[in-house]
Short mmCIF file of C-alpha atoms in Angstrom, two decimals:
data_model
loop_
_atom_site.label_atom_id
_atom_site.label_comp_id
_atom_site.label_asym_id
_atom_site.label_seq_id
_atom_site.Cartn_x
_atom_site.Cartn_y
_atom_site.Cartn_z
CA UNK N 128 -1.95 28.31 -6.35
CA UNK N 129 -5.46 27.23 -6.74
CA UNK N 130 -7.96 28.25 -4.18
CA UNK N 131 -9.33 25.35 -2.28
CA UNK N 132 -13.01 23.96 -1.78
CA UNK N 133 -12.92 24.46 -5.61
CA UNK N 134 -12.81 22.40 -8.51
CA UNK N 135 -9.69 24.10 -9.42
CA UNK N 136 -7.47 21.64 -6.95
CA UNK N 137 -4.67 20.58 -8.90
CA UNK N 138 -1.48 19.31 -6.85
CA UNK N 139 0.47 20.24 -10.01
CA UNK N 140 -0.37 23.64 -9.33
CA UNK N 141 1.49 23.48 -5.75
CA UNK N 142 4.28 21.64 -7.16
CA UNK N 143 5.52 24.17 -9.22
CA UNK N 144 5.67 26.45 -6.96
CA UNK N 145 8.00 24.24 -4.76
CA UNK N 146 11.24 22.42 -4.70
CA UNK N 147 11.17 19.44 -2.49
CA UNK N 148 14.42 17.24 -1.05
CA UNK N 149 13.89 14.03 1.09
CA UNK N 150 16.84 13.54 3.83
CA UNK N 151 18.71 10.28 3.15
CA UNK N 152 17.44 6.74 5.05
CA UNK N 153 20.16 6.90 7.61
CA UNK N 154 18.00 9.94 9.21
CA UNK N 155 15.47 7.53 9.37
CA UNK N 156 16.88 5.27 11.59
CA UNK N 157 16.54 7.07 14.99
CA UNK N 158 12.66 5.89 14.91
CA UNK N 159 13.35 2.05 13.51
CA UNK N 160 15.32 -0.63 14.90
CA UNK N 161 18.60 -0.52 15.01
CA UNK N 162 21.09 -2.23 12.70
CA UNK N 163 22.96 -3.66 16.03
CA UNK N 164 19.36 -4.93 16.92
CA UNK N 165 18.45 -6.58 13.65
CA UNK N 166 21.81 -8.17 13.38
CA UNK N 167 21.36 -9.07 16.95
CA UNK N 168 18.00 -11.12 16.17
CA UNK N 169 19.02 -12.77 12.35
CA UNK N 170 22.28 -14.18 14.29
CA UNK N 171 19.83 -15.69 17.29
CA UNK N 172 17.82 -17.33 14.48
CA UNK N 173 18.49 -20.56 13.44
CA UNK N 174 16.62 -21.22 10.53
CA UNK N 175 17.94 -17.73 9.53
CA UNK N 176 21.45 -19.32 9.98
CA UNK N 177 20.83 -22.23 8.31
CA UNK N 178 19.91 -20.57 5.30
CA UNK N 179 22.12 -17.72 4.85
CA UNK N 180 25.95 -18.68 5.42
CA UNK N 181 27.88 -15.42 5.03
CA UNK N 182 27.14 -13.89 7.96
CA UNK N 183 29.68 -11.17 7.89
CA UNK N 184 28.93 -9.66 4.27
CA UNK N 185 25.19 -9.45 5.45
CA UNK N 186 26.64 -7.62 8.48
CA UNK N 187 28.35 -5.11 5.82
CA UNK N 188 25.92 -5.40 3.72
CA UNK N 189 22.74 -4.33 5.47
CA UNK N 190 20.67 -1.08 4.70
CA UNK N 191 17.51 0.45 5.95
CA UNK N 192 15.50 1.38 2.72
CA UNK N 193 12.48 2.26 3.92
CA UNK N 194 9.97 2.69 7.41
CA UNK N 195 6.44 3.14 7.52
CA UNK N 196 3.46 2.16 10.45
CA UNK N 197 3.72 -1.39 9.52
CA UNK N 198 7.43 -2.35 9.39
CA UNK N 199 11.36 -1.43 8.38
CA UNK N 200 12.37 -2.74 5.15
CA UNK N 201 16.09 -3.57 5.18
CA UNK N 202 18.23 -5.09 2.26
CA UNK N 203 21.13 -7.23 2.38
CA UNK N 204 23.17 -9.86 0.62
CA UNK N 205 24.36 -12.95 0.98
CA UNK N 206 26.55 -15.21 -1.85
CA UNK N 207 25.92 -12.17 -4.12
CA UNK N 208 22.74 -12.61 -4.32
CA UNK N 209 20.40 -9.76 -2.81
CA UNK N 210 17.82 -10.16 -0.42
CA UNK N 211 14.90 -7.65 1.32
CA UNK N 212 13.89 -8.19 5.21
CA UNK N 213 11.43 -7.00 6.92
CA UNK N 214 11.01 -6.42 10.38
CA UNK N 215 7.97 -5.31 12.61
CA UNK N 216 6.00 -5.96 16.43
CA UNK N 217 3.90 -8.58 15.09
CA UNK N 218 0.08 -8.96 17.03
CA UNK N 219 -2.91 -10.95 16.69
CA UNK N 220 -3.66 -9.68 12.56
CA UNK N 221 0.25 -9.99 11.07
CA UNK N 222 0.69 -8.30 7.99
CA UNK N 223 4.08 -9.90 7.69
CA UNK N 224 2.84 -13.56 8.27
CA UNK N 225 0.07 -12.70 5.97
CA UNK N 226 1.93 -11.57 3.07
CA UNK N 227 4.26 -15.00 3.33
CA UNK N 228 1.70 -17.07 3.70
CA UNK N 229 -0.34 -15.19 0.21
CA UNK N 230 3.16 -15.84 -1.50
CA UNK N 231 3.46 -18.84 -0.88
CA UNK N 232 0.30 -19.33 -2.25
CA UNK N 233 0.80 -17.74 -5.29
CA UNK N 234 4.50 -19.39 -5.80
CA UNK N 235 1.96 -22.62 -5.93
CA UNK N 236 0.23 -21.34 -8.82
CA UNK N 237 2.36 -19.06 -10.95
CA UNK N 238 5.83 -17.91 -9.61
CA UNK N 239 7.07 -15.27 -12.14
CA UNK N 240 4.44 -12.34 -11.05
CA UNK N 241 5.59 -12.13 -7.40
CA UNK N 242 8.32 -12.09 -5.29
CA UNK N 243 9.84 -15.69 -3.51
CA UNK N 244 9.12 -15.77 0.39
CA UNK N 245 12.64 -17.28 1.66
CA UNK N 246 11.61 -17.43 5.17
CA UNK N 247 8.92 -15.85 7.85
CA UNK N 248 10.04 -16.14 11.69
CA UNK N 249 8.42 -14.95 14.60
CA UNK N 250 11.11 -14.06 16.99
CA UNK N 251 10.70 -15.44 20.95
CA UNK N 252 12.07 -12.38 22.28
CA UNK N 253 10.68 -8.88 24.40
CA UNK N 254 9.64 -6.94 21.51
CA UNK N 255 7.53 -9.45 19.66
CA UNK N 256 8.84 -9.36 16.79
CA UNK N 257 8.89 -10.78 13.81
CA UNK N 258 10.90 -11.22 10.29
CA UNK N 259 9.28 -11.69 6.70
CA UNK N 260 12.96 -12.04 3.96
CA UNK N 261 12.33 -12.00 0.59
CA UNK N 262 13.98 -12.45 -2.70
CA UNK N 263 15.05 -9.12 -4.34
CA UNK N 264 14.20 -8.16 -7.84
CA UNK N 265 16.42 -7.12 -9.99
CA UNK N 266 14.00 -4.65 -11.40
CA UNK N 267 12.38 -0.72 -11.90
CA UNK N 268 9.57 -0.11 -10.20
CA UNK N 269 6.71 2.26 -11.99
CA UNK N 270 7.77 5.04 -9.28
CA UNK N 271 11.08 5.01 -11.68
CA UNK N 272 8.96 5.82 -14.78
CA UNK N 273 7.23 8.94 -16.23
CA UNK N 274 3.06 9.17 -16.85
CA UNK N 275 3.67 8.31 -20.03
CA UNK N 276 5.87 5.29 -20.09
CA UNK N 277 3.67 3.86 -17.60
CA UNK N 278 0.60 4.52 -19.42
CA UNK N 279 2.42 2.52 -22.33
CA UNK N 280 2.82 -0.36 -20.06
CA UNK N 281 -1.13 -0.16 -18.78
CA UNK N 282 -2.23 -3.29 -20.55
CA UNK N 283 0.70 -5.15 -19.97
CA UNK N 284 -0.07 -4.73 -15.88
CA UNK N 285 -3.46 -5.35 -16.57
CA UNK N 286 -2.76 -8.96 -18.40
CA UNK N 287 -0.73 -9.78 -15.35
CA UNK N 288 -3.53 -8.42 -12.50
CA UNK N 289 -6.22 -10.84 -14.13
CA UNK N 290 -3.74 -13.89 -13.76
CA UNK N 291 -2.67 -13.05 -10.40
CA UNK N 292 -6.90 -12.77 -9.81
CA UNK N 293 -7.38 -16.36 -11.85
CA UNK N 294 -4.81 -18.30 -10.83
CA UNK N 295 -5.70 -17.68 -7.07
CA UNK N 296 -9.27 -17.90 -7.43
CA UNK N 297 -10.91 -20.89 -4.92
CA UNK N 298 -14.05 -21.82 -2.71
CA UNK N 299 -13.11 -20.01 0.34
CA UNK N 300 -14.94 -17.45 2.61
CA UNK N 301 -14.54 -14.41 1.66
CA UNK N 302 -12.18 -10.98 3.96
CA UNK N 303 -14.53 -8.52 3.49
CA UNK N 304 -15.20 -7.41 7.22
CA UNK N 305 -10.49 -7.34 7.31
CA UNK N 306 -11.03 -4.51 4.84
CA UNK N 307 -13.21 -2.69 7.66
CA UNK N 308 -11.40 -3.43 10.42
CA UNK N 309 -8.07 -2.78 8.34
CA UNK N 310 -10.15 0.93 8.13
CA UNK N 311 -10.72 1.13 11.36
CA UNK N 312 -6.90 0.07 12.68
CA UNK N 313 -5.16 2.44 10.78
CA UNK N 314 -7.40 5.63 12.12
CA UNK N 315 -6.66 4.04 15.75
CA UNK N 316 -3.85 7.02 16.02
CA UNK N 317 -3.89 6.60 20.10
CA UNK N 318 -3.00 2.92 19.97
CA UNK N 319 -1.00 3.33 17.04
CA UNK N 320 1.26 6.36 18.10
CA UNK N 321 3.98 6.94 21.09
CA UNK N 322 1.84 8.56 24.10
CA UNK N 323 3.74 12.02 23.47
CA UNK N 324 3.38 11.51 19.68
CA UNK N 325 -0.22 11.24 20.34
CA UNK N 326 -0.63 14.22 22.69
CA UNK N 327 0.99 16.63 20.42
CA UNK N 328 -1.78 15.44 17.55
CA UNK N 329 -4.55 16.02 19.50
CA UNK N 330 -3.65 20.05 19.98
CA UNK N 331 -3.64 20.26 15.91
CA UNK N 332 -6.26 22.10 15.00
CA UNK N 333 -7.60 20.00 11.98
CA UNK N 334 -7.78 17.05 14.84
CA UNK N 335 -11.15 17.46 15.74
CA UNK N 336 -12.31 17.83 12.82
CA UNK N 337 -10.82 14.95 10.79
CA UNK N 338 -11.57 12.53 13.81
CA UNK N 339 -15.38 13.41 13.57
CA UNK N 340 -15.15 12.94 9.24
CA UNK N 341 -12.82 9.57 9.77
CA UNK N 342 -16.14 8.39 12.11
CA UNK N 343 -18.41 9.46 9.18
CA UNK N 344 -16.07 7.36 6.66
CA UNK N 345 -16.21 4.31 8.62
CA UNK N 346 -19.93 4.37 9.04
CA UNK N 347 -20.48 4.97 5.64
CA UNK N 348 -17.94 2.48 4.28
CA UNK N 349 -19.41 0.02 6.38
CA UNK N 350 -22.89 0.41 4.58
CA UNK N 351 -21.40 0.55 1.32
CA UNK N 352 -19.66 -3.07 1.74
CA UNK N 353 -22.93 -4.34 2.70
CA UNK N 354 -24.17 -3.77 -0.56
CA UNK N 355 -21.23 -5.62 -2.54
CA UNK N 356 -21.39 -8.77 -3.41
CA UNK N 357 -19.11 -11.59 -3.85
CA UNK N 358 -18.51 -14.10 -6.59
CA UNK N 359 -15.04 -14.82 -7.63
CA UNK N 360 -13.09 -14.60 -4.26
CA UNK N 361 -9.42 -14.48 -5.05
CA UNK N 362 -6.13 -13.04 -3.86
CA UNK N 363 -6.52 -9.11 -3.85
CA UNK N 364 -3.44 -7.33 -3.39
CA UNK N 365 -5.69 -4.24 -1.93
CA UNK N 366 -2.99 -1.86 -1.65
CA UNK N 367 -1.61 -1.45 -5.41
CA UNK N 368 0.61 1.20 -6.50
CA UNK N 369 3.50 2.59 -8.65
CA UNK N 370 5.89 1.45 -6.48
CA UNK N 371 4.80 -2.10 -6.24
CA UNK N 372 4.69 -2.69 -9.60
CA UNK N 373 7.85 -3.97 -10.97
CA UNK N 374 9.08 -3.90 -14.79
CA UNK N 375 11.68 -5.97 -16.34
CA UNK N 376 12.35 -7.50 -20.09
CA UNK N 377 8.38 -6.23 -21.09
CA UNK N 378 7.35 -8.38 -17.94
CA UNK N 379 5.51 -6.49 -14.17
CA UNK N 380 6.02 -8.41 -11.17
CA UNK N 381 3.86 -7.26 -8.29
CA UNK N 382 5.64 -6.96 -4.73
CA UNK N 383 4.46 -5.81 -0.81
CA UNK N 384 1.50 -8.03 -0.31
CA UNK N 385 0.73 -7.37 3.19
CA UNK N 386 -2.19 -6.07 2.96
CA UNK N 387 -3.44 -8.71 0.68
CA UNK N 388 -7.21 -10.78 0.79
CA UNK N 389 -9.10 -13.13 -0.08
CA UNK N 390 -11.76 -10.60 -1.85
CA UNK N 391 -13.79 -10.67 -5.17
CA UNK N 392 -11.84 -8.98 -8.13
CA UNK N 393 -13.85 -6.29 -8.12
CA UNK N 394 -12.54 -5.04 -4.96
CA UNK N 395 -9.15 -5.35 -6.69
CA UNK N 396 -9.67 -3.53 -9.81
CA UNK N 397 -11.37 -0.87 -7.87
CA UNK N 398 -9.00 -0.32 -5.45
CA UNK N 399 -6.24 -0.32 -8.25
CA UNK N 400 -8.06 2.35 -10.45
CA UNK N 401 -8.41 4.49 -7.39
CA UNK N 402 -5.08 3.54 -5.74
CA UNK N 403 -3.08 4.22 -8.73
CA UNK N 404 -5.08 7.99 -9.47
CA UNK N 405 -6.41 6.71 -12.96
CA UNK N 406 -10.67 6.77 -11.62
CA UNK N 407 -12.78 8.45 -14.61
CA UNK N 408 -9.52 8.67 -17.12
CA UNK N 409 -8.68 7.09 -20.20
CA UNK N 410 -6.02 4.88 -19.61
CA UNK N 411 -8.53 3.51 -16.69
CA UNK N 412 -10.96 2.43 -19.90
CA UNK N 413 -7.87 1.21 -21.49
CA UNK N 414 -6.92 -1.19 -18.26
CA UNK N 415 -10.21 -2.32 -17.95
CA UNK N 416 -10.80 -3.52 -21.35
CA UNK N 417 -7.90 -5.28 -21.33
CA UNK N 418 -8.32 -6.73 -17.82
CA UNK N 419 -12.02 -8.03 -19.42
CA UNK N 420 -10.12 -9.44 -22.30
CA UNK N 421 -7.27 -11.60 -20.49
CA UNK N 422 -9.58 -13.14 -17.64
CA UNK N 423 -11.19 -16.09 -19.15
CA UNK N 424 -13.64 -16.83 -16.67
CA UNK N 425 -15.47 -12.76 -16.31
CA UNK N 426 -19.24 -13.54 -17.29
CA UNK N 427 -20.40 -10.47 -17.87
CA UNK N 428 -19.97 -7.93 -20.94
CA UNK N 429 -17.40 -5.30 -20.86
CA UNK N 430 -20.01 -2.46 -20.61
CA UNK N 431 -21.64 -4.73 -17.36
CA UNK N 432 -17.95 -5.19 -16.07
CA UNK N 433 -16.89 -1.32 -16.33
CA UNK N 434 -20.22 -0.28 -14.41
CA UNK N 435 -19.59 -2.81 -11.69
CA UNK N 436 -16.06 -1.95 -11.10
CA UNK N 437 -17.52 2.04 -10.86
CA UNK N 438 -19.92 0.65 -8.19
CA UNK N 439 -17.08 -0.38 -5.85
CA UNK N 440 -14.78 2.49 -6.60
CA UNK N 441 -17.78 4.52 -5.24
CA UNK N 442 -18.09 2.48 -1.94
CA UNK N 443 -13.91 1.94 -1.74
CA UNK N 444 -12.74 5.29 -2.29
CA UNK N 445 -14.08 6.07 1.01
CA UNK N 446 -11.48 3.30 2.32
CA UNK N 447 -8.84 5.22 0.04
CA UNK N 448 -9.73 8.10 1.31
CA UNK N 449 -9.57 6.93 5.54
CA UNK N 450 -6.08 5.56 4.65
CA UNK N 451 -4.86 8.53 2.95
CA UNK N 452 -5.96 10.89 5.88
CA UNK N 453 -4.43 8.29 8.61
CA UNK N 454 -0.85 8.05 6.56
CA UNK N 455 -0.47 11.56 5.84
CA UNK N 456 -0.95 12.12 9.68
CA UNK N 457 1.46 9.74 10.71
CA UNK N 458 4.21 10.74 8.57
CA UNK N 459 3.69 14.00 9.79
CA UNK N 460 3.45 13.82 13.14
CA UNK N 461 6.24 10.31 12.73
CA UNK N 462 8.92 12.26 10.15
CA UNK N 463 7.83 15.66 10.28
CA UNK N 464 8.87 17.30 6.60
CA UNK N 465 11.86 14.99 6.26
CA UNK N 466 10.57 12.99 3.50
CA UNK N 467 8.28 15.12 1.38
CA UNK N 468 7.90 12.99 -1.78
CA UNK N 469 5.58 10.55 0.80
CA UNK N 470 3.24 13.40 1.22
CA UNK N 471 3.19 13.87 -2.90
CA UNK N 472 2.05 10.52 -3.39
CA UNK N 473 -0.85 11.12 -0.83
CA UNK N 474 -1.38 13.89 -1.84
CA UNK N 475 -2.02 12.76 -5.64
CA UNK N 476 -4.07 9.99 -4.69
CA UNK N 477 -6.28 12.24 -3.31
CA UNK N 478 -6.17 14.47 -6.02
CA UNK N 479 -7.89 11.57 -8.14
CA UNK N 480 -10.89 10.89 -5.85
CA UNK N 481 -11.72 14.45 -4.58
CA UNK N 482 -14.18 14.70 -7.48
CA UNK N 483 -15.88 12.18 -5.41
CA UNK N 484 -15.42 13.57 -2.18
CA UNK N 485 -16.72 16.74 -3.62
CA UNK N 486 -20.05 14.90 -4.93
CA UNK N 487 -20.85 13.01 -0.92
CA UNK N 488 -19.04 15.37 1.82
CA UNK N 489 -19.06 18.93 -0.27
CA UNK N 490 -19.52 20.17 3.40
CA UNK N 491 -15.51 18.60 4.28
CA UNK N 492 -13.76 19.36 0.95
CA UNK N 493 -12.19 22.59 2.26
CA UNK N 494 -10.91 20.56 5.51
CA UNK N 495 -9.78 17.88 3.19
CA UNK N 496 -8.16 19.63 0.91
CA UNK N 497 -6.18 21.78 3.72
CA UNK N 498 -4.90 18.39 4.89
CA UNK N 499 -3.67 17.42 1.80
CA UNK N 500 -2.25 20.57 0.16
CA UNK N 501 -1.52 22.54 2.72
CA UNK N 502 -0.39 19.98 5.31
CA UNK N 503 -1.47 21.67 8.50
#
């Protein structure tokens, strides 16, 4: 395996060395809500009743796909037709009410690029909770697809990116202090975790630290958005990946927009290059000049446009980065080594920013890169 600190990180390396199983959902559900719970709250909901008739199939029907620090995804049907709920604690800033309220939005402008919301609810009962359903796609996501077959597809998703970015683009004030504070919530791990979860993080010894480089990242993200500016403000989806990027009949739908604001595109673009791993690659050059070429109302040249969208990614990765850090540590210390193809996708991320790491906190690459490889 590589050494690490070096430049000869490669995840691939560590891969092939190692054979890696996740455990099935149902293990998942002793930390989600329970089925008898969910049913519990769609059958005390009346406009849930109202719309959905066949109560029993969704009864039968109804599957935990997926948990993470934000929500459970479920799926169900209902008249054969298939359906994805999601259920969470909602508080003051809620991710679930945001994303309906973004798709809505975009259903106003263009509706084939996005998912339909069928109906947010915020639920009067102890737990605070709330549901977001949504209309299931009958579609791959890029997860489902090799390097190469997604690479094919690169301008494709980057035709459809610039008309999610135009069609939603309006005279409003701009989120750029939610990105912060969305930076700043998700490295909150003693609000965020169980007391006893909490307690046994703190006796790790990379806790001390990662806490004292997550403070460093914050500061220094902070400064960095200061310098951006804003033009275009637009719907941002801000949290792009493979697996929210749905294929179908040569078209890409884009799903999971929780996380979504009203940014400039830049902050989009940047955060997809470095989201997706493809900062300083080809197929990055290839996305952007076709990006350039499919949004009408870009004023700048494409040489202007590639050198601003560097510029972010240079500030943003440093909000990559903080995220990265936080999620690997709460599936850890959450799911243990139960679902090892999460830690993969972190760990490939940061795989395709450490070059950048390397070049501002050479200092924190070895504690980094023991994090991320080695998972301790």
């Amino acid at each position: 395996m590589a050494s690490r600190g070096t430049n000869n990180f490669k995840i691939d390396n560590y891969l092939k060395d190692n054979v890696f199983l996740d455990q099935s959902s149902s293990s998942l559900e002793n930390d989600t809500f329970s089925k008898k719970y969910v049913l519990s709250l769609l059958a005390s909901c009346d406009e849930f009743k109202n719309k959905f008739l066949n109560y029993l199939n969704i009864s039968q029907t109804l599957k935990l796909i997926d948990s993470n620090y934000q929500y459970d995804l479920y799926s169900f049907t209902d008249q054969t037709k298939k359906y994805f709920l999601k259920v969470a604690t909602y508080t003051d800033d809620n991710p679930l009410k945001n994303e309906y309220d973004k798709l809505i939005e975009i259903h106003g402008k263009i509706s084939v690029i996005a998912p339909y919301p069928v109906l947010y609810k915020k639920l009067d009962d102890s737990n605070k909770t709330c549901i977001l359903i949504l209309s299931a796609e009958n579609s791959f996501s890029f997860t489902d697809f090799c390097d190469t077959d997604f690479y094919h597809n690169i301008k494709t998703i980057a035709n459809t990116f610039s008309i999610l970015h135009e069609k939603t683009e309006k005279s409003v004030s701009q989120e750029k202090t939610k990105l912060l504070e969305k930076a700043t919530n998700i490295c909150d791990f003693e609000n965020n975790l169980s007391f006893e979860d909490y307690d046994f993080l703190t006796v790790k010894k990379f806790y001390n630290d990662l806490m004292s480089f997550t403070q460093t990242l914050k500061s220094d993200l902070e400064t960095g958005l200061n310098s951006l500016n804003e033009n275009k403000v637009c719907i941002c989806h801000c949290d792009m990946s493979r697996s929210r990027i749905l294929y179908r009949n040569q078209f890409v739908k884009f799903i999971n927009f929780q996380d979504s604001l009203y940014l400039d595109l830049y902050f989009d673009v940047a955060l997809f290059i470095l989201n997706i791993g493809l900062y300083d690659t080809d197929v990055a050059d290839t996305f952007l000049e076709q990006y350039h070429t499919s949004h009408s109302s870009i004023d700048v040249d494409l040489s202007t446009f590639k050198t601003k969208v560097n510029n972010y990614c240079l500030v943003l990765y440093k909000f990559i980065l903080l995220k990265n850090i936080s999620l690997h540590i709460y599936e850890y210390i959450v799911f243990a080594n139960t679902r090892p193809s999460k830690y993969i996708r972190f760990d490939k991320v940061y795989e395709s920013i450490r070059c950048l790491v390397s070049n501002d906190y050479p200092d924190l690459l070895t504690t980094c890169d023991d994090l991320f490889i080695c998972h301790t």
